[in-house]
Amino acid sequence: VSTTLVYIAIGVFFTLIFFIFLLRDSRRLYHLRSQVDSLNGQLQDEQVKEKEFSSEIHRIKAELDHSILYDSLTGLPSRQLLEDRLLQTVNQSQRYKLIFGVLFLDISRFKVVNSALGYDAGDELLKQIAVRLQSSLRQVDTVCRFAADEFVMILPQVGKAETCAYIAQRLLDAASQPFTVLEQELFVTACIGIAVYPSDGEDGKTLLKNADAALHRAKSRGNSAYQFFQKEMQTLSQRELALNVSLRHTTIYNEFSIFYQPQVDIKTKKIICMEALLRWQHPEFGLVAPREFLQLAENSGKIIEIGEHVLRTVCQQFKKWRTMNLNLTKVSVNISLRQLENPHFIYKLSQILNETNMAASSLVLEISEGVFHRLDLFEKTMNMLKHLGVQIAIDDFGTGHLSMQQIKSFSIDYLKIDGSLVQDITINQESEALTKMIISFAQTLRYTVIAEGVETKDQKESLERLGCVVMQGHLFSLPRKPEEFTLSLEKAICEA
Ligand code: C2E
Ligand code: MG
Ligand code: MG
C-alpha cells in the first residue's frame, strides 16, 4: 500500500509540476500574443499616419502649386500661368494660322482707394473688378492678375484685330460701372493697351512688352482709353537709348538748367519757398522733361552726380536771392531714392551746405511718397538729415500706397498733395473728400500742407475752403529761370 501511495504521490507531484509549467507557458504565450497584438496595432497606426502624412504633403503641394499659378486674392491665373497660357496660345495660333490679342489693363487711381479707405476696401474692389472682367469675356479667354492693379487678358481666335478694340471698349465700360465696397459706391476708370499676334510680336514676351508700351500711350491720352501698339512706340526706346548715351557725356552740365516754381502762402501773400526743377536742353531732342531722363539717370547711378550738381547750384542761387532782398526763406530740392541710399549722401550734403554757407534749415528736401516704402533701408539717413537740420517734405502725396497711419511714424515738415488729386477736386467728390481728409490729418500732426499743380481759381478756392494755405502751380507761376524772379514779379505771383 505504501509503495502505491508513494507512486501516487510521485504521480501527483509530476502532474502538479506539469500543470505549473503549462500555466507558466500559457501565461508567457498570452503575454507574447498581446505583445504581438499591440505591435500589430502600432504598425496599423503607423500605416494610417503615413497615409495621412503623404496626403497632407499632397495637399500642401497642390496648395503651393495653386498659389504659384493663381492669385490668392482674386483667384485669377498668376503671371506664371500667364506665361504658360501665352506659350500655348502662340503655338496653337501658329499651327492653325489664327490671330489673337493681348490686352494690358491698368486701373486708374486705384491707389487713392487704398489711401482713403484702407487696404481691405482696396482688396474688395480688386476682387469685384476681377469678377467683372471675367464675366465680360468668353470662356476661352484668360484674365490674369499681372500686378497690384494691372490685369492681362489673352483673347484667342479673335478673327480680326478690330474685335480686340470692341472687346477693350466692353471691358472699359464694365470697369466704369459703379462698385459697392464697404457700403460705399466707388467709381474707377481703366486704360488698355493692345498687342495683336503675329503683327505686334511672335512670342509672349514681345506681345506683353508691346501691349505695355501701348498702355502707356493710352494712359497719356487720359482715362478710359484703349490704344493699339504702333511701331513708332519702338522708336521711343531708341530715344531712351540715345538719351542714356548722352547722359554719360561730361558736357551735360552745360545743357542742364534749373527752373524754380514758387510756393505761395495765400494768407500772407508771400512766397515761402521755391522748388528747384531740373531741365535738360538736349542738342538733338530739345527740352527733355525730368521725368524722362531722371529715371534713366537713376538706373545708371548718374543721379548721384546730377543730384550734387543740383544741390550746389540751388544753394548758390539761394544766396544770390538773399542779397537781392527777395523775401525768400526756403528753397526745396527733389531727392531720389538712389541718392538717399548712397552712403556718402549726408557727408556730401553737409559739405555743400558749408561750401555755400547755406543754413540747413533753409533747405527742404522733397522725397516722393513712393520712396517712403523703402524707409527701412535708410531710416538712419532720415535721422541724420533731421540732425543736420534740413527740412523734409513728402512729395506727390496721394499717388502711392502710403497710408496716413504710416506717415505718423516719419519726422517730416511738409506734405505735398499731388497735382493729379488737386486737379480732380472740382470735378470729383471722392477726390475732394480725400483732400479734405489729408489736410485735416496733416494739420493735426502740424505738418504744413502744400497743394501742387493748382491751375485754376476754382481749384484755389476749393483748396482754401478745405483749409489749405500754401499752394504751387501754373495759376501762380510756371517754373521759371531764377533771374526772372524780381520783387515786382513776386507781388504779381502772390496776387494771383
Ligand atoms: P514734382 O517734384 O512733383 O514737381 C512738380 C511737377 O509738376 C513739375 O514737373 C512741375 O513743372 C509740374 N507742375 C507745376 N505746376 C503745375 C501745374 O499747375 N499743372 C501741371 N500739370 N503741372 C505742374 P517737372 O518739372 O516736369 O518735374 C517732374 C518731376 O521730376 C518732379 O515732380 C520731380 O519728382 C522730378 N524732378 C525735377 N527736378 C528734379 C531734380 O533736380 N532731382 C530729382 N531727383 N528729381 C527732380
Ligand atoms: Mg517736388
Ligand atoms: Mg510732386
XYZ file of C-alpha atoms and ligand atoms in Angstrom:
544
model
C 0.000 0.000 0.000
C 2.782 2.306 0.974
C 4.504 1.690 -2.367
C 1.273 2.506 -4.157
C 0.917 5.672 -2.112
C 4.471 6.663 -2.976
C 3.698 6.137 -6.692
C 0.517 8.144 -6.394
C 2.393 10.933 -4.581
C 5.073 10.936 -7.257
C 2.336 10.933 -9.955
C 0.539 13.852 -8.266
C 3.849 15.670 -7.866
C 4.759 15.358 -11.561
C 1.231 16.204 -12.626
C 1.431 19.346 -10.477
C 4.823 20.237 -11.936
C 3.381 19.652 -15.439
C 0.414 21.954 -14.736
C 2.670 24.593 -13.188
C 4.839 24.616 -16.369
C 1.739 24.541 -18.572
C 0.292 27.504 -16.716
C 3.570 29.435 -16.906
C 3.936 28.785 -20.647
C 0.366 29.671 -21.418
C 0.815 32.953 -19.481
C 4.004 33.643 -21.415
C 2.193 32.724 -24.608
C -0.657 35.014 -23.673
C 1.826 37.767 -22.896
C 3.640 37.243 -26.194
C 0.372 37.250 -28.094
C -0.734 40.513 -26.532
C 2.693 41.966 -27.381
C 2.254 40.836 -30.986
C -1.254 42.334 -30.993
C -0.032 45.650 -29.684
C 2.813 45.704 -32.234
C 0.255 44.963 -34.945
C -1.852 47.839 -33.681
C 1.147 50.169 -33.665
C 2.009 49.073 -37.199
C -1.515 49.834 -38.347
C -1.379 53.233 -36.610
C 1.933 53.977 -38.329
C 0.440 52.984 -41.687
C -2.556 55.248 -41.116
C -0.225 58.062 -40.039
C 1.956 57.528 -43.081
C -1.125 57.672 -45.304
C -2.302 60.848 -43.582
C 1.182 62.342 -43.849
C 1.510 61.651 -47.565
C -1.974 63.022 -48.284
C -1.049 66.130 -46.239
C 2.104 66.511 -48.356
C -0.043 66.138 -51.473
C -2.468 68.746 -50.214
C 0.308 71.246 -49.339
C 1.974 70.656 -52.705
C -1.319 71.212 -54.517
C -1.916 74.383 -52.476
C 1.604 75.568 -53.274
C 1.104 74.875 -56.979
C -2.214 76.680 -56.819
C -0.709 79.690 -55.046
C 2.038 79.898 -57.666
C -0.348 79.530 -60.554
C -3.289 81.510 -59.163
C -3.521 84.861 -57.440
C -4.646 84.324 -53.829
C -6.792 87.463 -53.695
C -8.802 87.224 -56.906
C -8.329 83.549 -57.783
C -7.278 84.599 -61.291
C -4.306 82.990 -63.080
C -0.994 84.463 -61.928
C 1.907 85.765 -64.002
C 3.464 82.268 -64.096
C 0.346 80.688 -65.502
C 0.003 83.589 -67.954
C 3.408 82.776 -69.437
C 2.299 79.190 -69.985
C -1.067 80.184 -71.481
C 0.668 82.662 -73.800
C 3.020 79.945 -74.983
C 0.101 77.581 -75.629
C -1.866 80.271 -77.483
C 1.149 81.205 -79.612
C 1.706 77.517 -80.523
C -1.932 76.946 -81.344
C -2.245 80.182 -83.361
C 0.932 79.412 -85.273
C -0.315 75.946 -86.146
C -3.794 76.963 -87.288
C -2.777 80.407 -88.644
C -5.017 82.287 -86.181
C -4.622 85.736 -84.726
C -5.047 86.581 -81.053
C -4.932 89.678 -78.859
C -3.099 90.538 -75.647
C -4.754 93.307 -73.615
C -2.918 95.086 -70.791
C -5.371 96.845 -68.447
C -4.489 99.303 -65.694
C -6.961 100.635 -63.137
C -6.561 104.397 -62.808
C -6.366 105.957 -59.379
C -6.716 102.626 -57.587
C -4.146 103.830 -55.043
C -6.480 106.609 -53.979
C -8.969 103.972 -52.799
C -6.225 102.286 -50.762
C -5.130 105.570 -49.188
C -8.621 106.829 -48.452
C -10.494 103.677 -47.457
C -7.719 101.264 -46.466
C -6.327 98.037 -47.867
C -9.427 95.934 -47.078
C -11.504 98.156 -49.324
C -8.779 98.053 -51.990
C -8.733 94.242 -51.858
C -12.513 94.008 -52.067
C -12.534 96.362 -55.043
C -9.900 94.279 -56.856
C -11.931 91.111 -56.296
C -15.025 92.744 -57.759
C -13.046 94.089 -60.721
C -11.687 90.594 -61.388
C -15.191 89.117 -61.430
C -16.432 91.858 -63.728
C -13.582 91.448 -66.195
C -14.051 87.687 -66.279
C -17.784 87.950 -66.850
C -17.205 90.349 -69.765
C -15.141 87.769 -71.644
C -15.620 84.344 -73.233
C -14.756 81.031 -71.507
C -11.739 80.544 -73.782
C -10.223 83.910 -72.824
C -7.723 84.229 -69.981
C -7.785 87.039 -67.427
C -4.674 87.215 -65.290
C -3.728 89.496 -62.402
C -0.369 90.793 -63.524
C 0.487 93.248 -60.728
C -1.323 95.189 -57.981
C -3.866 96.935 -60.197
C -2.844 95.566 -63.587
C -4.616 92.783 -65.467
C -3.608 90.997 -68.672
C -6.132 89.339 -70.965
C -5.423 86.792 -73.707
C -8.120 86.699 -76.385
C -7.516 83.675 -78.633
C -9.059 83.304 -82.105
C -10.344 86.862 -82.474
C -10.750 86.656 -86.252
C -9.602 90.199 -86.872
C -7.700 92.843 -84.855
C -10.733 95.172 -84.668
C -12.500 92.615 -82.459
C -9.886 93.419 -79.779
C -10.951 97.076 -79.889
C -14.576 96.067 -79.484
C -13.736 93.842 -76.503
C -11.456 96.505 -74.979
C -14.311 99.007 -75.095
C -16.622 96.455 -73.470
C -14.082 95.960 -70.650
C -13.669 99.730 -70.166
C -17.455 100.136 -69.984
C -17.708 97.301 -67.461
C -14.951 98.794 -65.282
C -16.558 102.228 -65.278
C -19.862 100.996 -63.779
C -20.053 101.770 -60.023
C -18.785 99.251 -57.445
C -20.179 98.879 -53.941
C -17.375 98.431 -51.430
C -17.904 98.626 -47.665
C -21.355 100.063 -48.372
C -19.860 102.894 -50.414
C -20.331 103.479 -54.097
C -16.967 103.709 -55.854
C -16.104 104.700 -59.405
C -12.912 103.654 -61.153
C -11.702 104.002 -64.701
C -9.207 101.979 -66.661
C -6.872 102.172 -69.655
C -5.982 99.335 -72.045
C -3.009 98.680 -74.323
C -3.477 96.120 -77.126
C -0.916 93.995 -78.989
C -2.029 91.552 -81.689
C -0.324 88.283 -82.675
C 1.531 87.946 -85.048
C 1.804 91.557 -86.335
C 2.893 93.077 -82.986
C 5.010 90.168 -81.800
C 5.509 86.474 -82.401
C 6.190 85.432 -78.822
C 4.523 86.070 -75.488
C 7.277 88.288 -74.101
C 7.248 90.692 -77.066
C 3.457 90.828 -77.113
C 3.364 91.699 -73.402
C 6.087 94.337 -73.796
C 4.290 95.942 -76.731
C 0.866 95.836 -75.061
C 2.516 97.584 -72.088
C 4.005 100.263 -74.378
C 0.540 100.786 -75.893
C -0.924 101.033 -72.374
C 1.487 103.859 -71.548
C 0.305 105.736 -74.609
C -3.337 105.088 -73.670
C -2.707 106.447 -70.161
C -1.158 109.623 -71.522
C -4.353 110.169 -73.530
C -6.453 110.156 -70.365
C -8.894 107.912 -68.585
C -10.983 105.167 -70.178
C -8.931 104.909 -73.343
C -7.573 101.958 -75.294
C -4.665 102.009 -77.683
C -3.254 99.555 -80.233
C 0.506 99.069 -80.304
C 2.213 101.046 -83.084
C 5.657 100.524 -84.492
C 6.804 104.074 -83.637
C 6.459 103.203 -79.964
C 9.620 101.192 -80.502
C 11.444 104.329 -81.613
C 10.668 105.684 -78.175
C 13.020 103.075 -76.739
C 15.621 104.106 -79.316
C 15.315 107.643 -77.953
C 15.840 106.213 -74.479
C 18.993 104.563 -75.703
C 20.292 107.821 -77.207
C 19.481 109.762 -74.021
C 21.304 107.152 -71.989
C 24.419 107.648 -74.094
C 24.161 111.466 -73.824
C 23.835 111.209 -70.053
C 27.352 109.796 -69.927
C 28.839 112.888 -71.627
C 30.687 115.240 -69.314
C 29.220 118.235 -71.154
C 25.667 117.594 -69.933
C 26.072 120.089 -67.084
C 26.270 122.884 -69.672
C 22.991 121.635 -71.126
C 21.238 121.482 -67.720
C 19.462 124.421 -66.196
C 17.401 124.710 -63.065
C 13.996 126.347 -63.133
C 12.160 127.429 -59.999
C 8.495 127.368 -59.095
C 7.204 129.380 -56.117
C 5.102 128.008 -53.266
C 2.748 130.746 -52.160
C 1.155 131.375 -48.766
C -2.227 132.698 -49.898
C -2.985 134.200 -46.470
C 0.185 136.282 -46.016
C 0.584 136.637 -49.833
C 4.231 135.689 -49.656
C 6.409 133.176 -51.430
C 7.519 130.796 -48.700
C 9.707 128.552 -50.792
C 10.946 127.939 -54.341
C 11.055 124.411 -55.716
C 14.026 123.652 -57.959
C 13.064 121.714 -61.112
C 15.748 120.412 -63.409
C 15.621 120.974 -67.186
C 17.783 119.443 -69.934
C 18.227 121.323 -73.205
C 19.402 118.397 -75.304
C 21.300 119.359 -78.531
C 19.315 116.837 -80.608
C 15.973 116.348 -78.823
C 15.420 119.873 -77.467
C 13.950 120.299 -73.997
C 13.735 116.909 -72.278
C 11.395 116.625 -69.268
C 12.900 115.456 -65.962
C 10.538 112.520 -65.641
C 12.008 111.132 -68.870
C 15.713 111.411 -68.154
C 15.856 111.197 -64.345
C 14.631 107.603 -64.391
C 17.481 106.749 -66.783
C 19.918 108.593 -64.522
C 18.536 106.634 -61.543
C 19.041 103.336 -63.325
C 22.621 104.119 -64.281
C 23.526 105.715 -60.932
C 24.361 109.022 -62.645
C 21.673 110.636 -60.472
C 24.199 110.853 -57.590
C 26.401 113.243 -59.552
C 23.446 115.138 -61.066
C 21.842 115.450 -57.622
C 25.003 117.006 -56.178
C 25.146 119.450 -59.081
C 21.508 120.462 -58.434
C 22.048 120.879 -54.656
C 25.166 123.016 -55.138
C 23.576 125.243 -57.824
C 20.387 125.724 -55.782
C 22.297 126.714 -52.621
C 24.348 129.226 -54.622
C 21.171 130.645 -56.180
C 19.510 130.991 -52.780
C 22.452 133.119 -51.612
C 22.064 135.372 -54.684
C 18.348 135.863 -53.955
C 19.098 136.780 -50.336
C 21.369 139.574 -51.493
C 18.561 140.783 -53.797
C 16.299 141.217 -50.753
C 13.725 138.786 -52.105
C 11.607 137.726 -49.075
C 12.507 134.140 -49.608
C 13.222 131.927 -46.603
C 13.482 128.470 -48.169
C 14.291 126.530 -51.305
C 13.348 122.945 -51.980
C 15.171 120.273 -53.955
C 13.795 116.920 -55.150
C 15.803 113.943 -53.923
C 15.509 110.460 -55.375
C 15.721 107.066 -53.701
C 19.106 106.288 -55.201
C 20.556 109.471 -53.669
C 19.217 108.623 -50.212
C 20.623 105.120 -50.438
C 24.082 106.468 -51.228
C 26.243 106.165 -48.081
C 28.059 109.447 -48.856
C 24.881 111.478 -49.304
C 24.844 113.108 -45.841
C 28.538 113.894 -45.993
C 28.217 115.462 -49.460
C 25.153 117.438 -48.420
C 26.820 118.920 -45.337
C 29.900 119.696 -47.454
C 27.747 121.621 -49.965
C 25.923 123.487 -47.168
C 29.299 124.504 -45.709
C 30.795 125.445 -49.064
C 27.856 127.672 -49.996
C 27.371 128.994 -46.491
C 23.746 127.917 -46.504
C 21.706 127.371 -43.335
C 20.435 123.788 -43.270
C 17.041 124.991 -42.020
C 16.557 126.942 -45.294
C 16.740 123.777 -47.354
C 13.761 121.464 -47.872
C 14.323 118.022 -49.366
C 11.313 116.731 -51.320
C 11.046 112.963 -51.212
C 8.365 111.272 -53.254
C 5.695 109.283 -51.400
C 6.681 106.086 -53.208
C 10.194 106.256 -51.715
C 8.899 106.132 -48.141
C 8.048 102.449 -48.562
C 11.753 101.764 -48.531
C 12.252 103.786 -45.379
C 13.528 100.738 -43.508
C 16.535 100.900 -45.821
C 17.514 104.436 -44.941
C 15.947 105.184 -41.565
C 19.392 106.149 -40.299
C 19.809 108.601 -43.183
C 16.487 110.226 -42.338
C 17.505 110.643 -38.687
C 20.836 112.136 -39.755
C 19.074 114.566 -42.090
C 16.903 115.735 -39.214
C 20.009 116.038 -37.071
C 21.661 118.131 -39.779
C 18.678 120.463 -39.589
C 17.283 120.243 -43.124
C 13.514 120.018 -43.569
C 11.682 117.136 -45.194
C 8.630 117.166 -47.457
C 6.645 114.141 -48.647
C 6.129 114.852 -52.344
C 3.324 113.618 -54.624
C 1.174 112.525 -51.694
C -1.967 110.661 -52.756
C -0.356 108.792 -55.643
C 1.297 105.956 -53.731
C 0.247 103.356 -51.203
C 1.357 105.223 -48.085
C -1.456 105.325 -45.552
C -1.996 108.220 -43.225
C -1.213 105.934 -40.291
C 2.235 105.178 -41.730
C 3.049 108.866 -42.133
C 2.725 109.404 -38.416
C 5.939 107.494 -37.848
C 8.011 109.835 -40.036
C 9.553 113.029 -38.836
C 8.531 115.353 -41.652
C 7.679 119.046 -42.042
C 5.659 119.346 -45.258
C 3.110 117.226 -47.043
C 2.620 118.000 -50.727
C -0.721 116.904 -52.194
C -0.160 115.615 -55.702
C -1.330 117.715 -58.645
C -3.483 114.900 -60.066
C -5.600 114.946 -56.901
C -5.753 118.748 -56.850
C -6.897 118.856 -60.476
C -9.709 116.434 -59.623
C -11.177 118.189 -56.591
C -13.520 120.446 -58.510
C -14.906 117.612 -60.641
C -14.790 114.562 -58.406
C -16.365 114.407 -54.948
C -14.187 111.492 -53.861
C -11.013 113.470 -54.572
C -12.407 116.427 -52.683
C -13.249 114.238 -49.679
C -9.797 112.646 -49.768
C -8.063 116.036 -49.997
C -10.126 117.270 -47.067
C -9.079 114.243 -45.026
C -5.404 114.722 -45.904
C -5.483 118.394 -44.947
C -7.163 117.896 -41.572
C -4.919 114.921 -40.819
C -1.771 116.902 -41.652
C -2.970 119.818 -39.566
C -3.419 117.548 -36.549
C 0.191 116.431 -36.918
C 1.308 120.036 -37.514
C 2.655 119.407 -41.000
C 2.375 122.234 -43.492
C 0.217 121.124 -46.413
C 1.229 122.307 -49.880
C -1.139 121.749 -52.792
C 0.776 121.108 -56.041
C -0.418 121.686 -59.597
C -3.018 124.377 -58.820
C -4.123 125.579 -62.252
C -7.446 127.373 -61.813
C -9.101 129.864 -59.495
C -11.802 127.259 -58.764
C -9.186 124.809 -57.538
C -7.567 127.520 -55.420
C -10.900 128.459 -53.836
C -11.856 124.833 -53.158
C -8.486 124.207 -51.508
C -8.811 127.377 -49.463
C -12.235 126.236 -48.283
C -10.722 122.898 -47.236
C -8.145 124.737 -45.114
C -5.088 124.617 -47.388
C -2.956 127.737 -47.177
C 0.180 127.023 -49.227
C -0.175 126.382 -52.964
C 2.006 125.872 -56.008
C 1.072 125.653 -59.658
C 0.629 127.326 -63.010
C -2.086 129.613 -61.580
C 0.629 131.397 -59.605
C 3.626 130.848 -61.849
C 5.129 128.380 -64.290
C 8.589 127.135 -63.359
C 10.912 129.997 -64.371
C 14.572 130.813 -64.754
C 15.992 132.207 -61.491
C 16.881 135.620 -62.947
C 13.198 136.227 -63.792
C 12.232 136.434 -60.128
C 12.180 140.064 -59.062
C 10.349 141.885 -56.278
C 7.633 143.064 -58.671
C 7.091 139.573 -60.063
C 6.819 138.224 -56.507
C 3.938 140.633 -55.888
C 2.154 139.612 -59.119
C 2.565 135.915 -58.293
C 1.143 136.276 -54.802
C -1.870 138.284 -56.016
C -2.929 135.525 -58.449
P 7.463 117.187 -58.623
O 8.532 117.392 -57.640
O 6.166 116.702 -58.131
O 7.283 118.558 -59.394
C 6.071 119.087 -59.808
C 5.878 118.918 -61.279
O 4.625 119.460 -61.658
C 6.905 119.684 -62.102
O 7.126 118.938 -63.285
C 6.181 120.962 -62.428
O 6.670 121.605 -63.584
C 4.791 120.450 -62.645
N 3.793 121.472 -62.397
C 3.877 122.562 -61.626
N 2.734 123.258 -61.622
C 1.875 122.592 -62.406
C 0.505 122.807 -62.807
O -0.148 123.749 -62.428
N -0.031 121.874 -63.634
C 0.665 120.803 -64.076
N 0.036 119.942 -64.877
N 1.946 120.560 -63.719
C 2.539 121.453 -62.896
P 8.579 118.742 -63.849
O 9.371 119.967 -63.709
O 8.404 118.136 -65.197
O 9.196 117.675 -62.851
C 8.703 116.400 -62.779
C 9.289 115.641 -61.641
O 10.668 115.395 -61.854
C 9.212 116.373 -60.318
O 7.940 116.188 -59.780
C 10.298 115.681 -59.540
O 9.816 114.499 -58.957
C 11.295 115.320 -60.606
N 12.416 116.273 -60.551
C 12.522 117.513 -61.077
N 13.733 118.031 -60.816
C 14.421 117.125 -60.104
C 15.737 117.072 -59.534
O 16.542 118.008 -59.591
N 16.090 115.932 -58.890
C 15.233 114.891 -58.758
N 15.656 113.800 -58.116
N 14.001 114.902 -59.272
C 13.588 116.008 -59.935
Mg 8.752 118.051 -55.896
Mg 5.085 116.450 -56.702
